[in-house]
Amino acid sequence: MNTPSPEKKRSAPNSASRRRFLVDTARTAGSIVLFSLGVGLYSRQSASTPAQALRPPGALDEDKFLGACVRCGLCVRDCPFDTLDLAKLGDPVTTGTPYFIARDVPCEMCDDIPCVKACPTGALDHSLENIDDARMGLAVLIDEENCLNFQGLRCDVCYRVCPAIDKAITLELESNMRSGKHAVFIPTVHSDHCTGCGKCERACVLEEAAIKILPIQLAKGELGHHYRWGWKEKDKAGSSLVTPDVQHRYNLPQGQRYDYDGKGLIFDENNGSSSETPFDSNPLNTLKRGMEQDQ
Amino acid sequence: MKRLHNPGADAIKTKGWLRANKWLLARRFTQLSILLLFLLGPWFGIWLIKGNLNSSLILNVLPLTDPFVLLQSLISGHIPEATAITGAIIVLVFYMLVGGRVYCSWVCPVNMITDAAHWLRERLGISGASRLSRNTRYWLLGAVLVLALSTGSIAWETVNPVSMVHRGLIFGMGLAWVVIVAVFMFDFLVSRRGWCSHLCPVGAFYSALGTHSLVRVRADARDQCDDCMDCFIVCPEQQVIRPALKGADKGIGPVITSANCTNCGRCIDVCAKDVFHFGNRFNNQSYNNPVHEHTHERNKEHTNHSTGAEVL
Ligand code: SF4
Ligand code: SF4
Ligand code: SF4
Ligand code: SF4
């Protein structure tokens, strides 16, 4: 079928085969470049994970995680609560990587963290030894309009189910402006203790949870890097950090002083008579003072 | 290529059906057993082995990790935990000894798909050459590694049919069946032995691993060869046979040394003359047998013929 044809033998075989070699090489190289671009772009695209999909405890930052996780599913297997799932092709999470949806099955925060121990690569960071240090996401009470507590009812369910109750989530009293005489108990999440386990989102009694776990980078703002809270800095330093105020001097009329320790304006007793003031008792004379000179 | 006759028919006649399919049966048995071992957990709750081919844990003690995926992870900039490294070294050493592409013919789940596609293609006598070079896979291998470096992630895993099929079977298919169909159709209609023998970078990586492997197929009885061509027809990497089988007068030894040989043993099966057998790579001298004028000419014919086959 592909036996060398007679013409080929006659036309200088070397240059022909060289040309063919070059064309083939160029074609292969071109296809490979296309392939790489395609896969590269696709992998970028598929790396955009939806906000509901949370990574297991200890997962490295997303960009590092995608280089570290070998998509083996050992973490999934060792989770006793079937919290984790490996993303299938077609799921909105990078194929083969582990995730969980808090509203379906939250993380139970196992003390021995079997999912992390099972990970052979360290994509789930083995330095995570206390599950309370996990940061799978951050709970955000996202819908104040529908949260029952915000309306003054005492639902409190998210607060009660939290494994770190009174640390990760507290109820803050405020006055109920609607009734004018009751209190509302605002469920308030504190990022220094919330692990993002998702038990609150799972438990929220609404049709659609009012409290949701978001990936940290979505849930948290970030201060300008030059920004400092004055009061915190002052506490840290033990005193004000700006140059202490030069004591302000009032240019008071003779016979008057200002007391900086709280007494305020003082009329000295001995020269306290009103005749000592530079002003005439008749205010009109004071007004006319300059004019007299002109005349 | 039109099927002139049923390859292996002679072997069945002389050796009996069982012996003429011995290695094929052993291979299918191994492939299915390995798959079943992985499925015992999710299907029956018997956890002899957890994970998938990318990384697994046997009996909760022995870790195995695919060195190719771990290499990509390394290149992407991650330093893995010791478990994964240990697992990769075990796998690495194993395949360096038994032949890298033993992974392809004895373990990889895609092999059953592409073999099925090939079988159907031959059955229906579909020919048509696609001008894919067998070296394309090495280019792809390079591209996969460059991608890991440039994206900082294991980008290949987002499209890799090998792990997708295996993971799909064990953890749930999702749309991965599309990939199965695509690979099947490609090998069935587009390119003869297109995926495994021309494109797959996983196979290319394992073939690079097996360059010096101990276990090799040998054609020690090559002077018995009656040029029936059956081995060429069944071999997924036809180009590897010729030097060992026909190289006697050029001083080439009888060992199939090419790392692309998948050690599938199909050539051993279909040879009615028992030319091939599994052996080691040593003692690879050519005993320059006196060559008859007759066989010499026939060799030439085959040279032409098999260069043709190589393009396919
Ligand atoms: S901490 Fe426990 S419940 Fe949470 S993901 Fe890990 S294994 Fe599952
Ligand atoms: S165990 Fe680690 S490497 Fe395996 S899927 Fe889970 S996170 Fe990825
Ligand atoms: S996610 Fe909810 S339940 Fe879990 S720690 Fe945070 S506030 Fe508590
Ligand atoms: S070449 Fe690739 S797909 Fe084919 S058997 Fe080998 S690893 Fe599997």
JSON list of N, CA and C in Angstrom, two decimals, chain B residues 47-95:
[
{"chain": "B", "resi": 47, "resn": "TRP", "atom": "N", "xyz": [-12.38, -3.29, 51.73]},
{"chain": "B", "resi": 47, "resn": "TRP", "atom": "CA", "xyz": [-11.38, -2.28, 51.39]},
{"chain": "B", "resi": 47, "resn": "TRP", "atom": "C", "xyz": [-9.97, -2.86, 51.38]},
{"chain": "B", "resi": 48, "resn": "LEU", "atom": "N", "xyz": [-9.69, -3.72, 50.39]},
{"chain": "B", "resi": 48, "resn": "LEU", "atom": "CA", "xyz": [-8.31, -4.19, 50.25]},
{"chain": "B", "resi": 48, "resn": "LEU", "atom": "C", "xyz": [-7.43, -3.07, 49.74]},
{"chain": "B", "resi": 49, "resn": "ILE", "atom": "N", "xyz": [-8.01, -2.28, 48.86]},
{"chain": "B", "resi": 49, "resn": "ILE", "atom": "CA", "xyz": [-7.24, -1.19, 48.27]},
{"chain": "B", "resi": 49, "resn": "ILE", "atom": "C", "xyz": [-8.14, 0.03, 48.11]},
{"chain": "B", "resi": 50, "resn": "LYS", "atom": "N", "xyz": [-7.59, 1.17, 48.49]},
{"chain": "B", "resi": 50, "resn": "LYS", "atom": "CA", "xyz": [-8.34, 2.43, 48.44]},
{"chain": "B", "resi": 50, "resn": "LYS", "atom": "C", "xyz": [-7.68, 3.37, 47.45]},
{"chain": "B", "resi": 51, "resn": "GLY", "atom": "N", "xyz": [-8.45, 4.29, 46.92]},
{"chain": "B", "resi": 51, "resn": "GLY", "atom": "CA", "xyz": [-7.88, 5.29, 46.02]},
{"chain": "B", "resi": 51, "resn": "GLY", "atom": "C", "xyz": [-8.08, 4.90, 44.58]},
{"chain": "B", "resi": 52, "resn": "ASN", "atom": "N", "xyz": [-7.18, 5.36, 43.72]},
{"chain": "B", "resi": 52, "resn": "ASN", "atom": "CA", "xyz": [-7.23, 4.95, 42.33]},
{"chain": "B", "resi": 52, "resn": "ASN", "atom": "C", "xyz": [-5.81, 4.87, 41.79]},
{"chain": "B", "resi": 53, "resn": "LEU", "atom": "N", "xyz": [-5.65, 4.67, 40.49]},
{"chain": "B", "resi": 53, "resn": "LEU", "atom": "CA", "xyz": [-4.32, 4.46, 39.94]},
{"chain": "B", "resi": 53, "resn": "LEU", "atom": "C", "xyz": [-3.38, 5.64, 40.19]},
{"chain": "B", "resi": 54, "resn": "ASN", "atom": "N", "xyz": [-3.91, 6.82, 40.40]},
{"chain": "B", "resi": 54, "resn": "ASN", "atom": "CA", "xyz": [-3.03, 7.96, 40.66]},
{"chain": "B", "resi": 54, "resn": "ASN", "atom": "C", "xyz": [-2.32, 7.84, 41.99]},
{"chain": "B", "resi": 55, "resn": "SER", "atom": "N", "xyz": [-3.04, 7.32, 42.98]},
{"chain": "B", "resi": 55, "resn": "SER", "atom": "CA", "xyz": [-2.41, 7.05, 44.26]},
{"chain": "B", "resi": 55, "resn": "SER", "atom": "C", "xyz": [-3.37, 6.15, 45.02]},
{"chain": "B", "resi": 56, "resn": "SER", "atom": "N", "xyz": [-2.81, 5.15, 45.69]},
{"chain": "B", "resi": 56, "resn": "SER", "atom": "CA", "xyz": [-3.67, 4.22, 46.39]},
{"chain": "B", "resi": 56, "resn": "SER", "atom": "C", "xyz": [-2.98, 3.71, 47.64]},
{"chain": "B", "resi": 57, "resn": "LEU", "atom": "N", "xyz": [-3.76, 3.03, 48.46]},
{"chain": "B", "resi": 57, "resn": "LEU", "atom": "CA", "xyz": [-3.22, 2.48, 49.69]},
{"chain": "B", "resi": 57, "resn": "LEU", "atom": "C", "xyz": [-3.72, 1.04, 49.79]},
{"chain": "B", "resi": 58, "resn": "ILE", "atom": "N", "xyz": [-2.77, 0.11, 49.85]},
{"chain": "B", "resi": 58, "resn": "ILE", "atom": "CA", "xyz": [-3.15, -1.30, 49.89]},
{"chain": "B", "resi": 58, "resn": "ILE", "atom": "C", "xyz": [-3.14, -1.79, 51.33]},
{"chain": "B", "resi": 59, "resn": "LEU", "atom": "N", "xyz": [-4.23, -2.39, 51.75]},
{"chain": "B", "resi": 59, "resn": "LEU", "atom": "CA", "xyz": [-4.39, -2.93, 53.10]},
{"chain": "B", "resi": 59, "resn": "LEU", "atom": "C", "xyz": [-3.99, -1.92, 54.18]},
{"chain": "B", "resi": 60, "resn": "ASN", "atom": "N", "xyz": [-4.25, -0.66, 53.88]},
{"chain": "B", "resi": 60, "resn": "ASN", "atom": "CA", "xyz": [-3.94, 0.43, 54.82]},
{"chain": "B", "resi": 60, "resn": "ASN", "atom": "C", "xyz": [-2.47, 0.55, 55.19]},
{"chain": "B", "resi": 61, "resn": "VAL", "atom": "N", "xyz": [-1.58, -0.12, 54.44]},
{"chain": "B", "resi": 61, "resn": "VAL", "atom": "CA", "xyz": [-0.16, 0.07, 54.75]},
{"chain": "B", "resi": 61, "resn": "VAL", "atom": "C", "xyz": [0.68, 0.46, 53.54]},
{"chain": "B", "resi": 62, "resn": "LEU", "atom": "N", "xyz": [0.48, -0.23, 52.43]},
{"chain": "B", "resi": 62, "resn": "LEU", "atom": "CA", "xyz": [1.40, -0.05, 51.31]},
{"chain": "B", "resi": 62, "resn": "LEU", "atom": "C", "xyz": [0.90, 1.05, 50.37]},
{"chain": "B", "resi": 63, "resn": "PRO", "atom": "N", "xyz": [1.63, 2.16, 50.30]},
{"chain": "B", "resi": 63, "resn": "PRO", "atom": "CA", "xyz": [1.21, 3.23, 49.39]},
{"chain": "B", "resi": 63, "resn": "PRO", "atom": "C", "xyz": [1.74, 2.99, 47.98]},
{"chain": "B", "resi": 64, "resn": "LEU", "atom": "N", "xyz": [0.95, 3.30, 46.98]},
{"chain": "B", "resi": 64, "resn": "LEU", "atom": "CA", "xyz": [1.41, 3.28, 45.60]},
{"chain": "B", "resi": 64, "resn": "LEU", "atom": "C", "xyz": [1.02, 4.61, 44.96]},
{"chain": "B", "resi": 65, "resn": "THR", "atom": "N", "xyz": [1.93, 5.21, 44.24]},
{"chain": "B", "resi": 65, "resn": "THR", "atom": "CA", "xyz": [1.62, 6.48, 43.59]},
{"chain": "B", "resi": 65, "resn": "THR", "atom": "C", "xyz": [2.14, 6.44, 42.17]},
{"chain": "B", "resi": 66, "resn": "ASP", "atom": "N", "xyz": [1.35, 6.98, 41.27]},
{"chain": "B", "resi": 66, "resn": "ASP", "atom": "CA", "xyz": [1.76, 7.06, 39.88]},
{"chain": "B", "resi": 66, "resn": "ASP", "atom": "C", "xyz": [2.92, 8.05, 39.75]},
{"chain": "B", "resi": 67, "resn": "PRO", "atom": "N", "xyz": [4.11, 7.58, 39.36]},
{"chain": "B", "resi": 67, "resn": "PRO", "atom": "CA", "xyz": [5.24, 8.51, 39.31]},
{"chain": "B", "resi": 67, "resn": "PRO", "atom": "C", "xyz": [5.04, 9.63, 38.29]},
{"chain": "B", "resi": 68, "resn": "PHE", "atom": "N", "xyz": [4.24, 9.39, 37.28]},
{"chain": "B", "resi": 68, "resn": "PHE", "atom": "CA", "xyz": [4.03, 10.43, 36.26]},
{"chain": "B", "resi": 68, "resn": "PHE", "atom": "C", "xyz": [3.25, 11.60, 36.84]},
{"chain": "B", "resi": 69, "resn": "VAL", "atom": "N", "xyz": [2.20, 11.30, 37.58]},
{"chain": "B", "resi": 69, "resn": "VAL", "atom": "CA", "xyz": [1.40, 12.39, 38.15]},
{"chain": "B", "resi": 69, "resn": "VAL", "atom": "C", "xyz": [2.20, 13.10, 39.24]},
{"chain": "B", "resi": 70, "resn": "LEU", "atom": "N", "xyz": [3.02, 12.34, 39.97]},
{"chain": "B", "resi": 70, "resn": "LEU", "atom": "CA", "xyz": [3.81, 12.96, 41.02]},
{"chain": "B", "resi": 70, "resn": "LEU", "atom": "C", "xyz": [4.90, 13.85, 40.42]},
{"chain": "B", "resi": 71, "resn": "LEU", "atom": "N", "xyz": [5.46, 13.40, 39.29]},
{"chain": "B", "resi": 71, "resn": "LEU", "atom": "CA", "xyz": [6.45, 14.23, 38.61]},
{"chain": "B", "resi": 71, "resn": "LEU", "atom": "C", "xyz": [5.84, 15.57, 38.21]},
{"chain": "B", "resi": 72, "resn": "GLN", "atom": "N", "xyz": [4.62, 15.51, 37.67]},
{"chain": "B", "resi": 72, "resn": "GLN", "atom": "CA", "xyz": [3.94, 16.77, 37.29]},
{"chain": "B", "resi": 72, "resn": "GLN", "atom": "C", "xyz": [3.71, 17.65, 38.50]},
{"chain": "B", "resi": 73, "resn": "SER", "atom": "N", "xyz": [3.34, 17.02, 39.61]},
{"chain": "B", "resi": 73, "resn": "SER", "atom": "CA", "xyz": [3.12, 17.78, 40.83]},
{"chain": "B", "resi": 73, "resn": "SER", "atom": "C", "xyz": [4.40, 18.47, 41.27]},
{"chain": "B", "resi": 74, "resn": "LEU", "atom": "N", "xyz": [5.51, 17.72, 41.21]},
{"chain": "B", "resi": 74, "resn": "LEU", "atom": "CA", "xyz": [6.82, 18.29, 41.56]},
{"chain": "B", "resi": 74, "resn": "LEU", "atom": "C", "xyz": [7.14, 19.48, 40.67]},
{"chain": "B", "resi": 75, "resn": "ILE", "atom": "N", "xyz": [6.95, 19.28, 39.36]},
{"chain": "B", "resi": 75, "resn": "ILE", "atom": "CA", "xyz": [7.28, 20.34, 38.41]},
{"chain": "B", "resi": 75, "resn": "ILE", "atom": "C", "xyz": [6.41, 21.57, 38.65]},
{"chain": "B", "resi": 76, "resn": "SER", "atom": "N", "xyz": [5.16, 21.33, 39.07]},
{"chain": "B", "resi": 76, "resn": "SER", "atom": "CA", "xyz": [4.27, 22.47, 39.30]},
{"chain": "B", "resi": 76, "resn": "SER", "atom": "C", "xyz": [4.70, 23.26, 40.54]},
{"chain": "B", "resi": 77, "resn": "GLY", "atom": "N", "xyz": [5.63, 22.69, 41.31]},
{"chain": "B", "resi": 77, "resn": "GLY", "atom": "CA", "xyz": [6.17, 23.46, 42.43]},
{"chain": "B", "resi": 77, "resn": "GLY", "atom": "C", "xyz": [5.77, 22.95, 43.80]},
{"chain": "B", "resi": 78, "resn": "HIS", "atom": "N", "xyz": [5.19, 21.75, 43.88]},
{"chain": "B", "resi": 78, "resn": "HIS", "atom": "CA", "xyz": [4.78, 21.22, 45.19]},
{"chain": "B", "resi": 78, "resn": "HIS", "atom": "C", "xyz": [5.77, 20.15, 45.64]},
{"chain": "B", "resi": 79, "resn": "ILE", "atom": "N", "xyz": [6.17, 20.21, 46.90]},
{"chain": "B", "resi": 79, "resn": "ILE", "atom": "CA", "xyz": [7.01, 19.15, 47.47]},
{"chain": "B", "resi": 79, "resn": "ILE", "atom": "C", "xyz": [6.08, 18.20, 48.21]},
{"chain": "B", "resi": 80, "resn": "PRO", "atom": "N", "xyz": [5.91, 16.97, 47.70]},
{"chain": "B", "resi": 80, "resn": "PRO", "atom": "CA", "xyz": [4.93, 16.06, 48.29]},
{"chain": "B", "resi": 80, "resn": "PRO", "atom": "C", "xyz": [5.40, 15.47, 49.62]},
{"chain": "B", "resi": 81, "resn": "GLU", "atom": "N", "xyz": [4.43, 14.97, 50.38]},
{"chain": "B", "resi": 81, "resn": "GLU", "atom": "CA", "xyz": [4.72, 14.25, 51.61]},
{"chain": "B", "resi": 81, "resn": "GLU", "atom": "C", "xyz": [5.45, 12.95, 51.30]},
{"chain": "B", "resi": 82, "resn": "ALA", "atom": "N", "xyz": [6.10, 12.38, 52.30]},
{"chain": "B", "resi": 82, "resn": "ALA", "atom": "CA", "xyz": [6.88, 11.17, 52.10]},
{"chain": "B", "resi": 82, "resn": "ALA", "atom": "C", "xyz": [6.05, 10.00, 51.57]},
{"chain": "B", "resi": 83, "resn": "THR", "atom": "N", "xyz": [4.78, 9.92, 51.99]},
{"chain": "B", "resi": 83, "resn": "THR", "atom": "CA", "xyz": [3.95, 8.79, 51.57]},
{"chain": "B", "resi": 83, "resn": "THR", "atom": "C", "xyz": [3.89, 8.70, 50.05]},
{"chain": "B", "resi": 84, "resn": "ALA", "atom": "N", "xyz": [3.62, 9.82, 49.42]},
{"chain": "B", "resi": 84, "resn": "ALA", "atom": "CA", "xyz": [3.49, 9.82, 47.97]},
{"chain": "B", "resi": 84, "resn": "ALA", "atom": "C", "xyz": [4.83, 9.48, 47.31]},
{"chain": "B", "resi": 85, "resn": "ILE", "atom": "N", "xyz": [5.90, 9.98, 47.88]},
{"chain": "B", "resi": 85, "resn": "ILE", "atom": "CA", "xyz": [7.22, 9.73, 47.29]},
{"chain": "B", "resi": 85, "resn": "ILE", "atom": "C", "xyz": [7.56, 8.24, 47.40]},
{"chain": "B", "resi": 86, "resn": "THR", "atom": "N", "xyz": [7.32, 7.67, 48.59]},
{"chain": "B", "resi": 86, "resn": "THR", "atom": "CA", "xyz": [7.55, 6.24, 48.76]},
{"chain": "B", "resi": 86, "resn": "THR", "atom": "C", "xyz": [6.74, 5.45, 47.74]},
{"chain": "B", "resi": 87, "resn": "GLY", "atom": "N", "xyz": [5.46, 5.80, 47.65]},
{"chain": "B", "resi": 87, "resn": "GLY", "atom": "CA", "xyz": [4.58, 5.10, 46.71]},
{"chain": "B", "resi": 87, "resn": "GLY", "atom": "C", "xyz": [5.09, 5.18, 45.29]},
{"chain": "B", "resi": 88, "resn": "ALA", "atom": "N", "xyz": [5.59, 6.35, 44.91]},
{"chain": "B", "resi": 88, "resn": "ALA", "atom": "CA", "xyz": [6.06, 6.53, 43.54]},
{"chain": "B", "resi": 88, "resn": "ALA", "atom": "C", "xyz": [7.33, 5.72, 43.30]},
{"chain": "B", "resi": 89, "resn": "ILE", "atom": "N", "xyz": [8.19, 5.66, 44.32]},
{"chain": "B", "resi": 89, "resn": "ILE", "atom": "CA", "xyz": [9.44, 4.91, 44.13]},
{"chain": "B", "resi": 89, "resn": "ILE", "atom": "C", "xyz": [9.14, 3.41, 43.96]},
{"chain": "B", "resi": 90, "resn": "ILE", "atom": "N", "xyz": [8.19, 2.91, 44.75]},
{"chain": "B", "resi": 90, "resn": "ILE", "atom": "CA", "xyz": [7.82, 1.49, 44.62]},
{"chain": "B", "resi": 90, "resn": "ILE", "atom": "C", "xyz": [7.35, 1.21, 43.20]},
{"chain": "B", "resi": 91, "resn": "VAL", "atom": "N", "xyz": [6.46, 2.06, 42.71]},
{"chain": "B", "resi": 91, "resn": "VAL", "atom": "CA", "xyz": [5.92, 1.85, 41.36]},
{"chain": "B", "resi": 91, "resn": "VAL", "atom": "C", "xyz": [7.02, 1.99, 40.31]},
{"chain": "B", "resi": 92, "resn": "LEU", "atom": "N", "xyz": [7.85, 3.00, 40.52]},
{"chain": "B", "resi": 92, "resn": "LEU", "atom": "CA", "xyz": [8.96, 3.26, 39.59]},
{"chain": "B", "resi": 92, "resn": "LEU", "atom": "C", "xyz": [9.87, 2.04, 39.45]},
{"chain": "B", "resi": 93, "resn": "VAL", "atom": "N", "xyz": [10.28, 1.52, 40.59]},
{"chain": "B", "resi": 93, "resn": "VAL", "atom": "CA", "xyz": [11.21, 0.38, 40.58]},
{"chain": "B", "resi": 93, "resn": "VAL", "atom": "C", "xyz": [10.54, -0.83, 39.92]},
{"chain": "B", "resi": 94, "resn": "PHE", "atom": "N", "xyz": [9.28, -1.05, 40.26]},
{"chain": "B", "resi": 94, "resn": "PHE", "atom": "CA", "xyz": [8.57, -2.19, 39.70]},
{"chain": "B", "resi": 94, "resn": "PHE", "atom": "C", "xyz": [8.58, -2.15, 38.18]},
{"chain": "B", "resi": 95, "resn": "TYR", "atom": "N", "xyz": [8.18, -1.00, 37.63]},
{"chain": "B", "resi": 95, "resn": "TYR", "atom": "CA", "xyz": [8.10, -0.92, 36.17]},
{"chain": "B", "resi": 95, "resn": "TYR", "atom": "C", "xyz": [9.46, -0.85, 35.51]}
]
